[in-house]
Amino acid sequence: MTEIAHAERAHALLSASGASRWLQCTPSARLEATLPDSESEAAKRGTLAHEIAELKLQKLFSGLTTRKYNATLKKYKADELYEPIMEDHTNAYLDYIQSIVHQFPSPPFVAIERRVDLTDFVPESFGTSDCIIIGSGRLHVIDYKNGQGVPVSAENNSQMKLYALGAYKAFSLLFPIESVHVAIVQPKVWNEPSEWSLSAADLLSWGESIKPIAQAAFDGQGDYVPGSHCGFCRAKATCRVRVEQIMEAGTKAPMKPPLLSWEEAADVLKRAEGIVGWYNELKKLALAETLKGGIVPGWKAVEGRGSREYADLDAAFAYLKRKGIEEAVLYDRKPLTPPQLENALTKKVYKELLAESGHVITRSGAPTLAPEDDKRPGITNQVNPEDVFGPAPEPPQTNN
Ligand code: SF4
């Protein structure tokens, strides 16, 4: 049984996707609503990838004709934001959904792009879940993410829990639901989808627990609380509390001895984490303000460094060739890097032609500092004596 709804990707004031923010900083939603929302190129690319993924699911689950599928896919491929690698990434999403569907003894219920009502828990709220699968007492909620900047884990993820609550509300009268399984397919970041499970009872009790917080957020009440959730907040560049927290990061470290201890350095690194991104964001806003004639005391907009370009590239190069300049001088032929080729050829062709033929070798990346909870194992350039000399001998036994 399959239900496909092409839900509009509208957003409620308290959206599921913003829940990690308004659950921790309750007045943020009302504040954000006063600020302009500009969709980044990455977000537009994500929407296109979602549309391709949805089209593939329609073909798979709702019998979309090949002709209609090809015509629509062609239209998507003509979009300037289209990248060949989207094929691989949306296929990974499709494969994962199929792998879940095949786990059921009989075909489960599948709903694609389903708008779910969240008002039992969050005032005036709704969301659009990418994929809901129900059968054998299990509810699966699966989300596709196209971004690569911020890895999103399914574990304890409030957006996913809200979608699951909405799906539970919509379908639990029709299908018994005992366990809930949420998954995020983010192929640009994770090789495998990030998965997390909880019981339906725990999900419902979480839903109850957030009701007063959601009401406070809806009313614009509570304290501003900065944290890692500020990353996607529309107010992040000019939010006073966040700015104060960031500025404190540089001034409040206890620096009595002339040099910081590693404990102090660790604390400063943690507190100053968002400072570069925030500074650039604030500069961008101040530039926009000065360009439209506003006053930002002590600052002005100036012309950046100019650049030279050909009035007519073809005509210029034809002229140079007539003047005897060799082609080798005019063009700089550079081989594409393996990731660029993978993008251009798709994963499958890249794997067949390059990865499996041994033409590509993988070198370790340069070491980088990461927070303790980063999923990658920690490394050191210290040599382990056991790797060189073998296991240490047992200490000699003494007879006392
Ligand atoms: S930037 Fe952070 S602290 Fe400020 S309103 Fe947004 S979420 Fe709250």
mmCIF file of C-alpha atoms and ligand atoms in Angstrom:
data_model
loop_
_atom_site.group_PDB
_atom_site.id
_atom_site.type_symbol
_atom_site.label_atom_id
_atom_site.label_comp_id
_atom_site.label_asym_id
_atom_site.label_seq_id
_atom_site.Cartn_x
_atom_site.Cartn_y
_atom_site.Cartn_z
ATOM 1 C CA MET A 1 0.000 0.000 0.000
ATOM 2 C CA THR A 2 1.541 3.316 -0.968
ATOM 3 C CA GLU A 3 0.496 6.867 -0.420
ATOM 4 C CA ILE A 4 2.260 9.640 -2.265
ATOM 5 C CA ALA A 5 1.464 13.221 -1.483
ATOM 6 C CA HIS A 6 3.383 16.031 -3.115
ATOM 7 C CA ALA A 7 3.182 18.216 -0.034
ATOM 8 C CA GLU A 8 4.147 21.825 -0.270
ATOM 9 C CA ARG A 9 7.376 22.422 1.639
ATOM 10 C CA ALA A 10 5.902 25.280 3.628
ATOM 11 C CA HIS A 11 7.106 25.995 7.159
ATOM 12 C CA ALA A 12 5.216 26.501 10.377
ATOM 13 C CA LEU A 13 6.399 29.074 12.933
ATOM 14 C CA LEU A 14 7.577 26.144 15.063
ATOM 15 C CA SER A 15 8.817 23.922 12.271
ATOM 16 C CA ALA A 16 10.046 20.390 12.871
ATOM 17 C CA SER A 17 13.286 21.259 11.078
ATOM 18 C CA GLY A 18 13.897 24.148 13.480
ATOM 19 C CA ALA A 19 12.935 22.181 16.608
ATOM 20 C CA SER A 20 16.488 21.679 17.864
ATOM 21 C CA ARG A 21 16.674 25.486 17.979
ATOM 22 C CA TRP A 22 13.319 26.536 19.453
ATOM 23 C CA LEU A 23 13.366 23.694 22.008
ATOM 24 C CA GLN A 24 16.617 25.075 23.436
ATOM 25 C CA CYS A 25 16.153 28.780 22.754
ATOM 26 C CA THR A 26 12.400 29.277 23.042
ATOM 27 C CA PRO A 27 12.151 32.949 21.935
ATOM 28 C CA SER A 28 14.183 32.272 18.768
ATOM 29 C CA ALA A 29 11.219 31.287 16.551
ATOM 30 C CA ARG A 30 9.361 34.578 17.057
ATOM 31 C CA LEU A 31 12.605 36.512 16.607
ATOM 32 C CA GLU A 32 13.415 34.663 13.378
ATOM 33 C CA ALA A 33 9.943 35.412 12.037
ATOM 34 C CA THR A 34 10.834 39.131 12.059
ATOM 35 C CA LEU A 35 13.890 38.584 9.846
ATOM 36 C CA PRO A 36 14.068 37.998 6.078
ATOM 37 C CA ASP A 37 14.488 34.410 4.964
ATOM 38 C CA SER A 38 16.879 33.948 2.066
ATOM 39 C CA GLU A 39 17.263 30.528 0.530
ATOM 40 C CA SER A 40 20.896 29.616 -0.088
ATOM 41 C CA GLU A 41 22.078 27.898 -3.258
ATOM 42 C CA ALA A 42 22.790 24.758 -1.194
ATOM 43 C CA ALA A 43 19.169 24.774 0.029
ATOM 44 C CA LYS A 44 17.883 25.132 -3.546
ATOM 45 C CA ARG A 45 20.129 22.268 -4.631
ATOM 46 C CA GLY A 46 18.740 20.235 -1.727
ATOM 47 C CA THR A 47 15.180 20.907 -2.936
ATOM 48 C CA LEU A 48 16.110 19.706 -6.423
ATOM 49 C CA ALA A 49 17.704 16.524 -5.011
ATOM 50 C CA HIS A 50 14.537 15.938 -2.942
ATOM 51 C CA GLU A 51 12.406 16.277 -6.076
ATOM 52 C CA ILE A 52 14.559 13.743 -7.912
ATOM 53 C CA ALA A 53 14.383 11.364 -4.943
ATOM 54 C CA GLU A 54 10.618 11.734 -4.794
ATOM 55 C CA LEU A 55 10.298 11.082 -8.521
ATOM 56 C CA LYS A 56 12.277 7.849 -8.152
ATOM 57 C CA LEU A 57 10.087 6.746 -5.282
ATOM 58 C CA GLN A 58 6.973 7.494 -7.324
ATOM 59 C CA LYS A 59 8.284 5.261 -10.082
ATOM 60 C CA LEU A 60 9.095 2.529 -7.616
ATOM 61 C CA PHE A 61 6.018 2.608 -5.447
ATOM 62 C CA SER A 62 3.177 4.244 -7.335
ATOM 63 C CA GLY A 63 3.643 3.016 -10.891
ATOM 64 C CA LEU A 64 4.688 6.326 -12.452
ATOM 65 C CA THR A 65 5.079 5.545 -16.166
ATOM 66 C CA THR A 66 8.602 5.381 -17.588
ATOM 67 C CA ARG A 67 7.667 8.051 -20.096
ATOM 68 C CA LYS A 68 6.513 10.508 -17.430
ATOM 69 C CA TYR A 69 9.500 9.600 -15.258
ATOM 70 C CA ASN A 70 12.000 10.214 -18.073
ATOM 71 C CA ALA A 71 10.364 13.475 -19.116
ATOM 72 C CA THR A 72 10.399 14.836 -15.550
ATOM 73 C CA LEU A 73 13.930 13.635 -14.870
ATOM 74 C CA LYS A 74 15.074 15.333 -18.080
ATOM 75 C CA LYS A 75 13.559 18.564 -16.829
ATOM 76 C CA TYR A 76 15.383 18.223 -13.496
ATOM 77 C CA LYS A 77 18.657 17.429 -15.261
ATOM 78 C CA ALA A 78 18.360 20.626 -17.277
ATOM 79 C CA ASP A 79 18.269 22.636 -14.057
ATOM 80 C CA GLU A 80 21.478 24.639 -13.585
ATOM 81 C CA LEU A 81 21.759 23.315 -10.019
ATOM 82 C CA TYR A 82 21.738 19.685 -11.163
ATOM 83 C CA GLU A 83 24.880 17.635 -10.463
ATOM 84 C CA PRO A 84 25.396 14.103 -11.878
ATOM 85 C CA ILE A 85 26.319 12.903 -8.374
ATOM 86 C CA MET A 86 22.689 13.531 -7.356
ATOM 87 C CA GLU A 87 21.915 10.284 -9.185
ATOM 88 C CA ASP A 88 24.130 8.323 -6.791
ATOM 89 C CA HIS A 89 22.931 10.118 -3.726
ATOM 90 C CA THR A 90 19.229 9.757 -4.475
ATOM 91 C CA ASN A 91 19.853 6.104 -5.439
ATOM 92 C CA ALA A 92 21.463 5.553 -2.017
ATOM 93 C CA TYR A 93 18.271 6.931 -0.439
ATOM 94 C CA LEU A 94 16.139 4.703 -2.666
ATOM 95 C CA ASP A 95 18.270 1.635 -1.867
ATOM 96 C CA TYR A 96 17.919 2.283 1.845
ATOM 97 C CA ILE A 97 14.132 2.602 1.614
ATOM 98 C CA GLN A 98 13.965 -0.605 -0.406
ATOM 99 C CA SER A 99 16.148 -2.392 2.140
ATOM 100 C CA ILE A 100 13.670 -1.380 4.877
ATOM 101 C CA VAL A 101 10.630 -2.366 2.802
ATOM 102 C CA HIS A 102 12.174 -5.784 2.120
ATOM 103 C CA GLN A 103 12.547 -6.451 5.846
ATOM 104 C CA PHE A 104 8.770 -6.887 6.168
ATOM 105 C CA PRO A 105 7.137 -10.270 5.618
ATOM 106 C CA SER A 106 4.390 -8.601 3.542
ATOM 107 C CA PRO A 107 4.422 -5.214 1.771
ATOM 108 C CA PRO A 108 4.264 -2.437 4.398
ATOM 109 C CA PHE A 109 2.383 0.838 4.118
ATOM 110 C CA VAL A 110 4.575 3.503 2.486
ATOM 111 C CA ALA A 111 3.851 7.240 2.436
ATOM 112 C CA ILE A 112 6.096 9.598 0.485
ATOM 113 C CA GLU A 113 6.384 13.345 1.131
ATOM 114 C CA ARG A 114 3.594 13.170 3.672
ATOM 115 C CA ARG A 115 2.546 16.352 5.460
ATOM 116 C CA VAL A 116 2.117 15.469 9.127
ATOM 117 C CA ASP A 117 0.081 17.374 11.688
ATOM 118 C CA LEU A 118 2.025 18.132 14.883
ATOM 119 C CA THR A 119 -0.576 20.265 16.651
ATOM 120 C CA ASP A 120 -1.191 17.683 19.416
ATOM 121 C CA PHE A 121 2.278 18.581 20.702
ATOM 122 C CA VAL A 122 3.343 21.882 19.113
ATOM 123 C CA PRO A 123 0.964 24.813 18.485
ATOM 124 C CA GLU A 124 0.026 25.337 14.819
ATOM 125 C CA SER A 125 2.813 23.068 13.681
ATOM 126 C CA PHE A 126 3.163 20.659 10.786
ATOM 127 C CA GLY A 127 6.004 19.174 8.785
ATOM 128 C CA THR A 128 6.685 17.171 5.653
ATOM 129 C CA SER A 129 8.185 13.761 6.214
ATOM 130 C CA ASP A 130 10.179 12.400 3.269
ATOM 131 C CA CYS A 131 9.223 8.774 3.815
ATOM 132 C CA ILE A 132 7.072 6.875 6.320
ATOM 133 C CA ILE A 133 6.943 3.081 6.350
ATOM 134 C CA ILE A 134 4.645 1.114 8.680
ATOM 135 C CA GLY A 135 4.151 -2.607 9.163
ATOM 136 C CA SER A 136 4.485 -5.414 11.754
ATOM 137 C CA GLY A 137 4.134 -2.924 14.623
ATOM 138 C CA ARG A 138 7.078 -0.850 13.378
ATOM 139 C CA LEU A 139 7.086 2.760 12.251
ATOM 140 C CA HIS A 140 10.024 3.901 10.122
ATOM 141 C CA VAL A 141 10.577 7.585 9.424
ATOM 142 C CA ILE A 142 13.298 8.337 6.892
ATOM 143 C CA ASP A 143 14.696 11.701 5.905
ATOM 144 C CA TYR A 144 17.001 12.586 3.009
ATOM 145 C CA LYS A 145 19.539 15.343 3.556
ATOM 146 C CA ASN A 146 21.570 16.695 0.678
ATOM 147 C CA GLY A 147 23.891 18.936 2.691
ATOM 148 C CA GLN A 148 27.511 18.228 3.409
ATOM 149 C CA GLY A 149 28.409 21.081 5.722
ATOM 150 C CA VAL A 150 26.862 19.783 8.921
ATOM 151 C CA PRO A 151 26.526 16.048 9.570
ATOM 152 C CA VAL A 152 23.090 15.331 11.034
ATOM 153 C CA SER A 153 22.717 12.328 13.302
ATOM 154 C CA ALA A 154 19.392 10.524 13.753
ATOM 155 C CA GLU A 155 20.127 9.885 17.415
ATOM 156 C CA ASN A 156 17.708 11.775 19.639
ATOM 157 C CA ASN A 157 17.012 14.085 16.688
ATOM 158 C CA SER A 158 14.045 16.317 17.549
ATOM 159 C CA GLN A 159 13.047 16.893 13.913
ATOM 160 C CA MET A 160 12.799 13.150 13.358
ATOM 161 C CA LYS A 161 10.970 12.587 16.625
ATOM 162 C CA LEU A 162 8.423 15.222 15.645
ATOM 163 C CA TYR A 163 7.883 13.614 12.230
ATOM 164 C CA ALA A 164 7.462 10.282 14.029
ATOM 165 C CA LEU A 165 4.882 11.818 16.387
ATOM 166 C CA GLY A 166 3.001 13.223 13.375
ATOM 167 C CA ALA A 167 3.123 9.848 11.615
ATOM 168 C CA TYR A 168 1.996 8.105 14.798
ATOM 169 C CA LYS A 169 -0.953 10.467 15.097
ATOM 170 C CA ALA A 170 -1.915 10.007 11.441
ATOM 171 C CA PHE A 171 -1.650 6.246 11.240
ATOM 172 C CA SER A 172 -1.774 4.593 14.658
ATOM 173 C CA LEU A 173 -5.539 4.085 14.427
ATOM 174 C CA LEU A 174 -5.034 2.140 11.204
ATOM 175 C CA PHE A 175 -1.850 0.280 12.100
ATOM 176 C CA PRO A 176 -0.591 -0.850 15.511
ATOM 177 C CA ILE A 177 2.771 0.836 16.253
ATOM 178 C CA GLU A 178 5.049 -0.398 19.037
ATOM 179 C CA SER A 179 8.513 0.667 17.959
ATOM 180 C CA VAL A 180 9.800 3.688 16.114
ATOM 181 C CA HIS A 181 12.897 3.743 13.890
ATOM 182 C CA VAL A 182 14.218 7.005 12.506
ATOM 183 C CA ALA A 183 16.931 7.290 9.893
ATOM 184 C CA ILE A 184 18.753 10.099 8.094
ATOM 185 C CA VAL A 185 20.267 9.374 4.705
ATOM 186 C CA GLN A 186 22.939 12.031 4.122
ATOM 187 C CA PRO A 187 25.097 10.522 1.381
ATOM 188 C CA LYS A 188 27.516 13.462 1.169
ATOM 189 C CA VAL A 189 28.481 12.858 4.801
ATOM 190 C CA TRP A 190 27.689 9.318 5.959
ATOM 191 C CA ASN A 191 28.472 6.163 3.979
ATOM 192 C CA GLU A 192 25.669 4.455 5.869
ATOM 193 C CA PRO A 193 22.428 6.106 6.993
ATOM 194 C CA SER A 194 22.357 7.286 10.585
ATOM 195 C CA GLU A 195 19.696 5.264 12.466
ATOM 196 C CA TRP A 196 18.117 5.410 15.888
ATOM 197 C CA SER A 197 15.226 3.588 17.564
ATOM 198 C CA LEU A 198 12.917 4.073 20.521
ATOM 199 C CA SER A 199 9.629 2.621 21.716
ATOM 200 C CA ALA A 200 6.338 4.256 20.750
ATOM 201 C CA ALA A 201 5.683 4.805 24.477
ATOM 202 C CA ASP A 202 8.977 6.714 24.893
ATOM 203 C CA LEU A 203 8.228 8.775 21.804
ATOM 204 C CA LEU A 204 4.813 9.759 23.141
ATOM 205 C CA SER A 205 6.198 10.636 26.547
ATOM 206 C CA TRP A 206 8.845 12.834 24.869
ATOM 207 C CA GLY A 207 6.002 14.489 22.957
ATOM 208 C CA GLU A 208 4.224 15.230 26.247
ATOM 209 C CA SER A 209 7.434 16.575 27.794
ATOM 210 C CA ILE A 210 7.965 19.186 25.069
ATOM 211 C CA LYS A 211 4.421 20.596 25.159
ATOM 212 C CA PRO A 212 5.143 23.387 27.702
ATOM 213 C CA ILE A 213 8.416 24.250 25.930
ATOM 214 C CA ALA A 214 6.634 24.428 22.579
ATOM 215 C CA GLN A 215 3.941 26.657 24.106
ATOM 216 C CA ALA A 216 6.632 28.995 25.508
ATOM 217 C CA ALA A 217 8.288 29.066 22.077
ATOM 218 C CA PHE A 218 4.963 29.828 20.405
ATOM 219 C CA ASP A 219 4.373 32.675 22.868
ATOM 220 C CA GLY A 220 7.939 33.974 22.378
ATOM 221 C CA GLN A 221 8.658 33.431 26.076
ATOM 222 C CA GLY A 222 11.796 32.224 27.857
ATOM 223 C CA ASP A 223 15.476 33.055 27.711
ATOM 224 C CA TYR A 224 17.710 33.281 24.684
ATOM 225 C CA VAL A 225 20.124 30.377 24.979
ATOM 226 C CA PRO A 226 23.059 30.283 22.549
ATOM 227 C CA GLY A 227 24.705 27.040 21.522
ATOM 228 C CA SER A 228 25.494 24.833 18.542
ATOM 229 C CA HIS A 229 21.804 25.127 17.528
ATOM 230 C CA CYS A 230 22.433 28.800 16.524
ATOM 231 C CA GLY A 231 24.097 27.633 13.272
ATOM 232 C CA PHE A 232 20.930 27.827 11.161
ATOM 233 C CA CYS A 233 19.187 30.628 13.092
ATOM 234 C CA ARG A 234 18.293 33.647 10.957
ATOM 235 C CA ALA A 235 19.358 35.867 13.861
ATOM 236 C CA LYS A 236 22.756 34.253 14.288
ATOM 237 C CA ALA A 237 24.813 37.217 13.087
ATOM 238 C CA THR A 238 23.131 39.910 15.155
ATOM 239 C CA CYS A 239 21.623 38.043 18.118
ATOM 240 C CA ARG A 240 22.829 39.974 21.181
ATOM 241 C CA VAL A 241 23.118 36.987 23.499
ATOM 242 C CA ARG A 242 25.121 35.055 20.942
ATOM 243 C CA VAL A 243 27.375 38.023 20.193
ATOM 244 C CA GLU A 244 27.999 38.518 23.910
ATOM 245 C CA GLN A 245 28.834 34.863 24.326
ATOM 246 C CA ILE A 246 31.206 34.939 21.353
ATOM 247 C CA MET A 247 32.940 38.114 22.530
ATOM 248 C CA GLU A 248 33.370 36.664 26.015
ATOM 249 C CA ALA A 249 35.115 33.690 24.498
ATOM 250 C CA GLY A 250 38.092 35.855 23.652
ATOM 251 C CA THR A 251 38.301 37.784 26.897
ATOM 252 C CA LYS A 252 37.317 35.643 29.817
ATOM 253 C CA ALA A 253 39.948 32.920 29.769
ATOM 254 C CA PRO A 254 41.784 32.926 33.074
ATOM 255 C CA MET A 255 45.259 33.902 31.885
ATOM 256 C CA LYS A 256 47.338 34.382 35.019
ATOM 257 C CA PRO A 257 50.541 32.629 33.930
ATOM 258 C CA PRO A 258 51.880 34.050 30.626
ATOM 259 C CA LEU A 259 51.031 30.886 28.717
ATOM 260 C CA LEU A 260 47.723 29.032 28.610
ATOM 261 C CA SER A 261 47.541 25.530 29.979
ATOM 262 C CA TRP A 262 46.070 22.912 27.610
ATOM 263 C CA GLU A 263 42.938 22.817 29.789
ATOM 264 C CA GLU A 264 42.512 26.589 29.272
ATOM 265 C CA ALA A 265 43.284 26.320 25.536
ATOM 266 C CA ALA A 266 40.674 23.558 25.201
ATOM 267 C CA ASP A 267 38.110 25.801 26.885
ATOM 268 C CA VAL A 268 38.912 28.779 24.630
ATOM 269 C CA LEU A 269 38.777 26.585 21.502
ATOM 270 C CA LYS A 270 35.340 25.326 22.518
ATOM 271 C CA ARG A 271 33.933 28.759 23.334
ATOM 272 C CA ALA A 272 35.359 30.497 20.252
ATOM 273 C CA GLU A 273 34.244 27.799 17.798
ATOM 274 C CA GLY A 274 31.680 29.897 15.908
ATOM 275 C CA ILE A 275 33.661 33.119 15.879
ATOM 276 C CA VAL A 276 35.011 33.074 12.284
ATOM 277 C CA GLY A 277 31.693 32.102 10.694
ATOM 278 C CA TRP A 278 29.837 34.610 12.825
ATOM 279 C CA TYR A 279 32.272 37.462 11.987
ATOM 280 C CA ASN A 280 31.951 36.827 8.238
ATOM 281 C CA GLU A 281 28.167 36.648 8.489
ATOM 282 C CA LEU A 282 28.035 39.942 10.386
ATOM 283 C CA LYS A 283 30.345 41.576 7.814
ATOM 284 C CA LYS A 284 28.036 40.432 5.016
ATOM 285 C CA LEU A 285 25.021 41.970 6.754
ATOM 286 C CA ALA A 286 26.863 45.250 7.464
ATOM 287 C CA LEU A 287 27.966 45.439 3.803
ATOM 288 C CA ALA A 288 24.370 44.969 2.630
ATOM 289 C CA GLU A 289 23.278 47.703 5.051
ATOM 290 C CA THR A 290 25.912 50.207 3.883
ATOM 291 C CA LEU A 291 25.203 49.409 0.216
ATOM 292 C CA LYS A 292 21.585 50.317 0.666
ATOM 293 C CA GLY A 293 22.613 53.632 2.213
ATOM 294 C CA GLY A 294 22.403 52.671 5.898
ATOM 295 C CA ILE A 295 24.965 53.863 8.445
ATOM 296 C CA VAL A 296 27.238 51.385 10.193
ATOM 297 C CA PRO A 297 29.483 53.790 12.196
ATOM 298 C CA GLY A 298 33.156 53.451 11.303
ATOM 299 C CA TRP A 299 32.512 51.294 8.233
ATOM 300 C CA LYS A 300 31.744 51.896 4.547
ATOM 301 C CA ALA A 301 31.355 49.849 1.378
ATOM 302 C CA VAL A 302 34.203 50.183 -1.157
ATOM 303 C CA GLU A 303 34.884 48.608 -4.527
ATOM 304 C CA GLY A 304 36.732 45.331 -4.250
ATOM 305 C CA ARG A 305 39.787 44.504 -6.327
ATOM 306 C CA GLY A 306 38.794 44.619 -10.028
ATOM 307 C CA SER A 307 39.365 41.777 -12.448
ATOM 308 C CA ARG A 308 40.190 41.565 -16.133
ATOM 309 C CA GLU A 309 38.126 39.548 -18.556
ATOM 310 C CA TYR A 310 37.935 39.046 -22.322
ATOM 311 C CA ALA A 311 35.406 41.187 -24.175
ATOM 312 C CA ASP A 312 34.915 38.190 -26.510
ATOM 313 C CA LEU A 313 36.936 35.096 -25.612
ATOM 314 C CA ASP A 314 36.601 33.375 -29.011
ATOM 315 C CA ALA A 315 37.516 36.511 -30.928
ATOM 316 C CA ALA A 316 40.483 37.262 -28.623
ATOM 317 C CA PHE A 317 41.946 33.735 -28.929
ATOM 318 C CA ALA A 318 41.403 33.599 -32.693
ATOM 319 C CA TYR A 319 43.278 36.878 -32.941
ATOM 320 C CA LEU A 320 46.144 35.594 -30.765
ATOM 321 C CA LYS A 321 46.448 32.433 -32.880
ATOM 322 C CA ARG A 322 46.569 34.499 -36.063
ATOM 323 C CA LYS A 323 49.383 36.418 -34.427
ATOM 324 C CA GLY A 324 51.301 33.181 -34.000
ATOM 325 C CA ILE A 325 50.646 32.412 -30.316
ATOM 326 C CA GLU A 326 50.649 28.643 -29.802
ATOM 327 C CA GLU A 327 47.614 26.872 -28.304
ATOM 328 C CA ALA A 328 49.797 25.385 -25.564
ATOM 329 C CA VAL A 329 50.395 28.915 -24.287
ATOM 330 C CA LEU A 330 46.733 29.834 -24.395
ATOM 331 C CA TYR A 331 45.230 26.915 -22.531
ATOM 332 C CA ASP A 332 46.059 25.433 -19.171
ATOM 333 C CA ARG A 333 44.895 21.788 -19.330
ATOM 334 C CA LYS A 334 44.433 20.418 -15.873
ATOM 335 C CA PRO A 335 43.298 16.882 -15.026
ATOM 336 C CA LEU A 336 40.192 16.672 -12.862
ATOM 337 C CA THR A 337 40.812 15.416 -9.328
ATOM 338 C CA PRO A 338 39.285 12.019 -8.366
ATOM 339 C CA PRO A 339 36.373 13.657 -6.467
ATOM 340 C CA GLN A 340 35.691 15.960 -9.448
ATOM 341 C CA LEU A 341 35.750 12.969 -11.815
ATOM 342 C CA GLU A 342 33.446 11.020 -9.530
ATOM 343 C CA ASN A 343 31.061 13.955 -9.672
ATOM 344 C CA ALA A 344 31.265 14.121 -13.457
ATOM 345 C CA LEU A 345 31.096 10.370 -14.161
ATOM 346 C CA THR A 346 28.764 9.195 -11.332
ATOM 347 C CA LYS A 347 29.915 6.832 -8.599
ATOM 348 C CA LYS A 348 29.213 3.662 -10.568
ATOM 349 C CA VAL A 349 31.296 4.555 -13.644
ATOM 350 C CA TYR A 350 34.040 6.046 -11.465
ATOM 351 C CA LYS A 351 34.224 2.834 -9.417
ATOM 352 C CA GLU A 352 34.334 0.597 -12.497
ATOM 353 C CA LEU A 353 36.878 2.619 -14.456
ATOM 354 C CA LEU A 354 39.119 4.040 -11.786
ATOM 355 C CA ALA A 355 38.700 2.775 -8.250
ATOM 356 C CA GLU A 356 38.591 -0.931 -9.174
ATOM 357 C CA SER A 357 41.388 -0.711 -11.733
ATOM 358 C CA GLY A 358 43.807 0.543 -9.090
ATOM 359 C CA HIS A 359 44.336 3.899 -10.792
ATOM 360 C CA VAL A 360 43.308 5.771 -7.687
ATOM 361 C CA ILE A 361 45.027 5.449 -4.346
ATOM 362 C CA THR A 362 43.743 6.885 -1.102
ATOM 363 C CA ARG A 363 46.057 8.903 1.073
ATOM 364 C CA SER A 364 45.228 9.888 4.622
ATOM 365 C CA GLY A 365 44.114 13.476 5.043
ATOM 366 C CA ALA A 366 46.159 15.983 7.029
ATOM 367 C CA PRO A 367 45.449 15.698 10.767
ATOM 368 C CA THR A 368 42.787 18.066 11.983
ATOM 369 C CA LEU A 369 41.610 18.960 15.461
ATOM 370 C CA ALA A 370 38.088 17.714 16.241
ATOM 371 C CA PRO A 371 35.849 17.737 19.315
ATOM 372 C CA GLU A 372 36.010 14.677 21.561
ATOM 373 C CA ASP A 373 32.610 13.374 20.439
ATOM 374 C CA ASP A 374 33.636 13.323 16.737
ATOM 375 C CA LYS A 375 32.914 9.848 15.307
ATOM 376 C CA ARG A 376 36.411 9.415 13.795
ATOM 377 C CA PRO A 377 38.967 7.610 15.991
ATOM 378 C CA GLY A 378 41.652 9.817 17.538
ATOM 379 C CA ILE A 379 45.173 9.583 16.047
ATOM 380 C CA THR A 380 48.668 10.436 17.246
ATOM 381 C CA ASN A 381 52.047 10.486 15.539
ATOM 382 C CA GLN A 382 53.670 8.812 18.535
ATOM 383 C CA VAL A 383 55.108 5.420 17.687
ATOM 384 C CA ASN A 384 53.633 2.617 19.744
ATOM 385 C CA PRO A 385 56.654 0.636 21.097
ATOM 386 C CA GLU A 386 54.653 -2.580 20.668
ATOM 387 C CA ASP A 387 54.400 -1.943 16.897
ATOM 388 C CA VAL A 388 58.216 -1.814 16.703
ATOM 389 C CA PHE A 389 59.398 -4.266 19.370
ATOM 390 C CA GLY A 390 56.371 -6.522 19.784
ATOM 391 C CA PRO A 391 54.496 -7.060 23.075
ATOM 392 C CA ALA A 392 56.425 -6.216 26.233
ATOM 393 C CA PRO A 393 57.832 -9.335 27.981
ATOM 394 C CA GLU A 394 56.119 -10.520 31.149
ATOM 395 C CA PRO A 395 57.873 -9.203 34.301
ATOM 396 C CA PRO A 396 60.094 -11.871 35.891
ATOM 397 C CA GLN A 397 58.437 -13.888 38.646
ATOM 398 C CA THR A 398 59.950 -13.405 42.088
ATOM 399 C CA ASN A 399 59.872 -16.036 44.765
ATOM 400 C CA ASN A 400 59.265 -14.444 48.125
HETATM 401 S S1 SF4 B 1 21.182 32.998 17.485
HETATM 402 FE FE1 SF4 B 1 21.014 31.369 18.989
HETATM 403 S S2 SF4 B 1 20.638 32.431 20.919
HETATM 404 FE FE2 SF4 B 1 20.165 33.873 19.278
HETATM 405 S S3 SF4 B 1 18.011 33.618 18.864
HETATM 406 FE FE3 SF4 B 1 19.057 32.283 17.442
HETATM 407 S S4 SF4 B 1 19.117 30.298 18.501
HETATM 408 FE FE4 SF4 B 1 18.658 31.852 20.073
#
